[in-house]
Coordinates of C-alpha atoms in Angstrom, one line a residue:
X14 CA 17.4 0.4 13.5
X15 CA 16.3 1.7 16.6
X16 CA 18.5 3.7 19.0
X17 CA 15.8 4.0 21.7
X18 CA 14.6 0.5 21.7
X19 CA 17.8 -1.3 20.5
X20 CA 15.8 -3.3 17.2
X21 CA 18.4 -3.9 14.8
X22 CA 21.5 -2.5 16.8
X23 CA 23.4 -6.2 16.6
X24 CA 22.7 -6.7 13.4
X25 CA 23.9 -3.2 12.2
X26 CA 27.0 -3.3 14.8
X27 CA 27.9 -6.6 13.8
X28 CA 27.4 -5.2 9.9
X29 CA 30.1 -2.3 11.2
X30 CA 32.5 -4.6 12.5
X31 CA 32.9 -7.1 10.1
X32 CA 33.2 -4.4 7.2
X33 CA 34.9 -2.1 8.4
X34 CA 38.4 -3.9 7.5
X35 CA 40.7 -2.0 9.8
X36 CA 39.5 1.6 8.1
X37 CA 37.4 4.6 9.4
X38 CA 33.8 4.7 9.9
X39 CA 31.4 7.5 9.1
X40 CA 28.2 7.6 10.5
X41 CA 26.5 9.8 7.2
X42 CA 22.7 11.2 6.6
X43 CA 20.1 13.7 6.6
X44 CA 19.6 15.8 9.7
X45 CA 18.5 14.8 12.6
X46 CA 17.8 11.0 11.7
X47 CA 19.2 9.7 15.1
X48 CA 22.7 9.6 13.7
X49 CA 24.5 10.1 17.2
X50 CA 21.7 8.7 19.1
X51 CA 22.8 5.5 17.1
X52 CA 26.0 5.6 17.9
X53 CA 26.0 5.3 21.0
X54 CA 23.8 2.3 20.8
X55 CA 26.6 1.2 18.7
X56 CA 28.9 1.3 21.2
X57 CA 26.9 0.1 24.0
X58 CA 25.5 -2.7 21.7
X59 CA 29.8 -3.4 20.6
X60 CA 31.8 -2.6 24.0
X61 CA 29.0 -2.9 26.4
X62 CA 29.4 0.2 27.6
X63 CA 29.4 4.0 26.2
X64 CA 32.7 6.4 26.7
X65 CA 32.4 9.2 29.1
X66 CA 32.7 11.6 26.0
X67 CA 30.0 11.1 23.7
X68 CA 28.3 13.2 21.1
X69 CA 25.5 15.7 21.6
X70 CA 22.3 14.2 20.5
X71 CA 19.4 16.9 19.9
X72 CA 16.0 17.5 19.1
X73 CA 17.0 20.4 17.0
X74 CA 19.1 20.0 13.5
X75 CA 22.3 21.0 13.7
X76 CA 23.6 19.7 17.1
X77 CA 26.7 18.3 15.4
X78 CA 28.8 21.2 13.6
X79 CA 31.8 19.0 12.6
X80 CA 33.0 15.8 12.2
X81 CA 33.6 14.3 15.8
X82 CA 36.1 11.8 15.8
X83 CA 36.1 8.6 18.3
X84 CA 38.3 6.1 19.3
X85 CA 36.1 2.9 19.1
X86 CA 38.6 0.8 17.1
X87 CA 41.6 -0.9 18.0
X88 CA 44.0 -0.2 15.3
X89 CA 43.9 3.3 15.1
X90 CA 40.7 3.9 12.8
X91 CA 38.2 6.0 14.7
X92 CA 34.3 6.0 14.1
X93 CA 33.2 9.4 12.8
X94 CA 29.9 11.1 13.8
X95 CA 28.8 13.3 11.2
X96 CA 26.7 16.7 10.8
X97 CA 23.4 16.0 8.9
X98 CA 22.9 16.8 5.4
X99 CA 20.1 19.4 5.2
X100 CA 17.6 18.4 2.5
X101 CA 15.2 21.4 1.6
X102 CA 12.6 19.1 0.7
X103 CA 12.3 17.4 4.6
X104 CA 9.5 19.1 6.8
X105 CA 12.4 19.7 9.5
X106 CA 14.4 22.3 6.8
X107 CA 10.8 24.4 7.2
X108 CA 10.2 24.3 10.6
X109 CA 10.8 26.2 13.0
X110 CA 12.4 24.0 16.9
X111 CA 9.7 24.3 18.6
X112 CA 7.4 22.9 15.7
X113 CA 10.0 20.1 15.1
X114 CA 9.3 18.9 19.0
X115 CA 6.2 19.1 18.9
X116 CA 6.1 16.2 15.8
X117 CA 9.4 14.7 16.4
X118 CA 8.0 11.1 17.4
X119 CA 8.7 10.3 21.0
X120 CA 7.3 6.9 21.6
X121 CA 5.6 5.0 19.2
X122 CA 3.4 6.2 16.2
X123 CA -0.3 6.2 17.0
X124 CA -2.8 5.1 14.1
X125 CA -5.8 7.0 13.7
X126 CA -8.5 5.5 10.6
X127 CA -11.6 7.8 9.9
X128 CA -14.5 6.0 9.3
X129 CA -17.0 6.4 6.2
X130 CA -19.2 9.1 6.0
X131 CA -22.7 9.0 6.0
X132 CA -25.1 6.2 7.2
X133 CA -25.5 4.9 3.3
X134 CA -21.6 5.8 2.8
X135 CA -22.3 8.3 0.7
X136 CA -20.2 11.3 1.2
X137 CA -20.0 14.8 -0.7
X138 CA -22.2 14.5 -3.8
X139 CA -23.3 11.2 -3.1
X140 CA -20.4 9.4 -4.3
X141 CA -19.7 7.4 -1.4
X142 CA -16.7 6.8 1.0
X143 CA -14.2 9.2 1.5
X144 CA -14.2 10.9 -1.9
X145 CA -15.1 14.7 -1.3
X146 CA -13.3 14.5 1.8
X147 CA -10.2 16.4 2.6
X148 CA -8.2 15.9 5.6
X149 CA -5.4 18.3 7.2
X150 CA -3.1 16.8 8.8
X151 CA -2.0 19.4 11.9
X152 CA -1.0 22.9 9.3
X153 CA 1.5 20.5 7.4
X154 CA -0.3 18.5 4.7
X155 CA -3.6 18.8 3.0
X156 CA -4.6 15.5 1.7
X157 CA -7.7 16.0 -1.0
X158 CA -9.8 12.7 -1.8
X159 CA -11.2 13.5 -5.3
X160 CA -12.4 9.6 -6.3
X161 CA -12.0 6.5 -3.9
X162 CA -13.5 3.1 -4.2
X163 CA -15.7 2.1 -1.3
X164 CA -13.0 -0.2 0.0
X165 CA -10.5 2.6 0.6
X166 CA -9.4 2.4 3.9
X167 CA -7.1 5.3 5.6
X168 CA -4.7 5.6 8.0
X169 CA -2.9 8.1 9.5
X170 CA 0.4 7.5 11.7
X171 CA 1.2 10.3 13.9
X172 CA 2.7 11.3 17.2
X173 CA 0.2 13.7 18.4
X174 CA -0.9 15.6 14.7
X175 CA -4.3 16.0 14.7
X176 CA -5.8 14.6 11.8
X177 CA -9.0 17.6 10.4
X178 CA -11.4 16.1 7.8
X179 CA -13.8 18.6 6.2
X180 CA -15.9 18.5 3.3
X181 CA -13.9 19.2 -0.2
X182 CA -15.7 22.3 -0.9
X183 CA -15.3 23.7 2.6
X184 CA -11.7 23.0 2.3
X185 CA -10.4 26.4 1.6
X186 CA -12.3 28.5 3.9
X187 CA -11.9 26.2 6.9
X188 CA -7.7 26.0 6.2
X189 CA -8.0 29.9 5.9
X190 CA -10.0 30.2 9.1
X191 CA -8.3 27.9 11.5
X192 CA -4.8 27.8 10.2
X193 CA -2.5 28.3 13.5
X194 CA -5.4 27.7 15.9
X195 CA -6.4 23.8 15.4
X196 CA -4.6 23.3 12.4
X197 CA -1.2 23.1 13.6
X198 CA 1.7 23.5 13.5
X199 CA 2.7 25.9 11.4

């Protein structure tokens, strides 16, 4: 589902509706997933129209500090938005706001696909392809290729990460030397 471009926000309302059975709905997950921003596609998507009140929708985790009721059932069951479960292992528990805007996704995800090394496609060692290589992704993720076939293709999907591929053995020194300056964020 999609709150910004509406894909799959019949289907899931329609899913809501037919299940709900007269009791309350809660709108549950990690943080800052798009749980309000789906809500009120919910209810646009249900009523045609969005209350005047709705929930705060954020950038930042932690927007919603409480269970928010609202009235979007007749019958007297309410649809609940919830505050977002906080899972140490998500890169959004280690980061810092402004990091988190910079690679919160704003539009859609851009490929990027290095090509082979080398004219003979023999990279580091002359083993070929992308083994040897290692790639940083922004400061976030270092992504070592030790053995690869030749058919290995790679893709990256990223809204605005820069993807850094140096040789293996340089790996260390160029991480310790540009760490915060192109390899970001952190």
């Amino acid at each position: 589902c999609s709150s910004k471009t509406a894909e799959g926000i019949i289907g899931a309302s329609t899913a809501i509706r037919n299940e709900r059975a007269g009791r309350d709905v809660f709108i549950l997950g990690a943080a800052n997933v798009g749980k309000s921003a789906f809500i009120a596609a919910f209810l646009d998507s249900s009523y045609g129209g969005r209350p005047k009140r709705l929930p705060i929708s954020s950038e930042t985790p932690g927007t919603t500090l409480a269970a928010v009721a609202i009235d979007a059932f007749s019958g007297g069951s309410q649809l609940y938005d919830t505050p977002g479960v906080h899972l140490a292992h998500r890169m959004q528990a280690q980061l810092l706001p402004e990091e988190l805007r910079r690679i919160i996704p704003k539009g859609r995800l851009k490929p990027y696909t290095p090509r082979l090394i080398g004219v003979d496609g023999a990279g580091e060692g002359g083993v070929g392809g992308f083994a040897g290589s290692t790639f940083f992704w922004g400061g976030l993720v270092r992504f070592d290729v030790k053995r690869a076939p030749l058919a290995l293709r790679l893709t990256f999907f990223s809204a605005g990460l820069a993807v850094t591929r140096v040789p293996s053995s340089a790996a260390a020194e160029a991480h310790a030397s540009r760490a915060g300056i192109d390899l970001t964020p952190p």
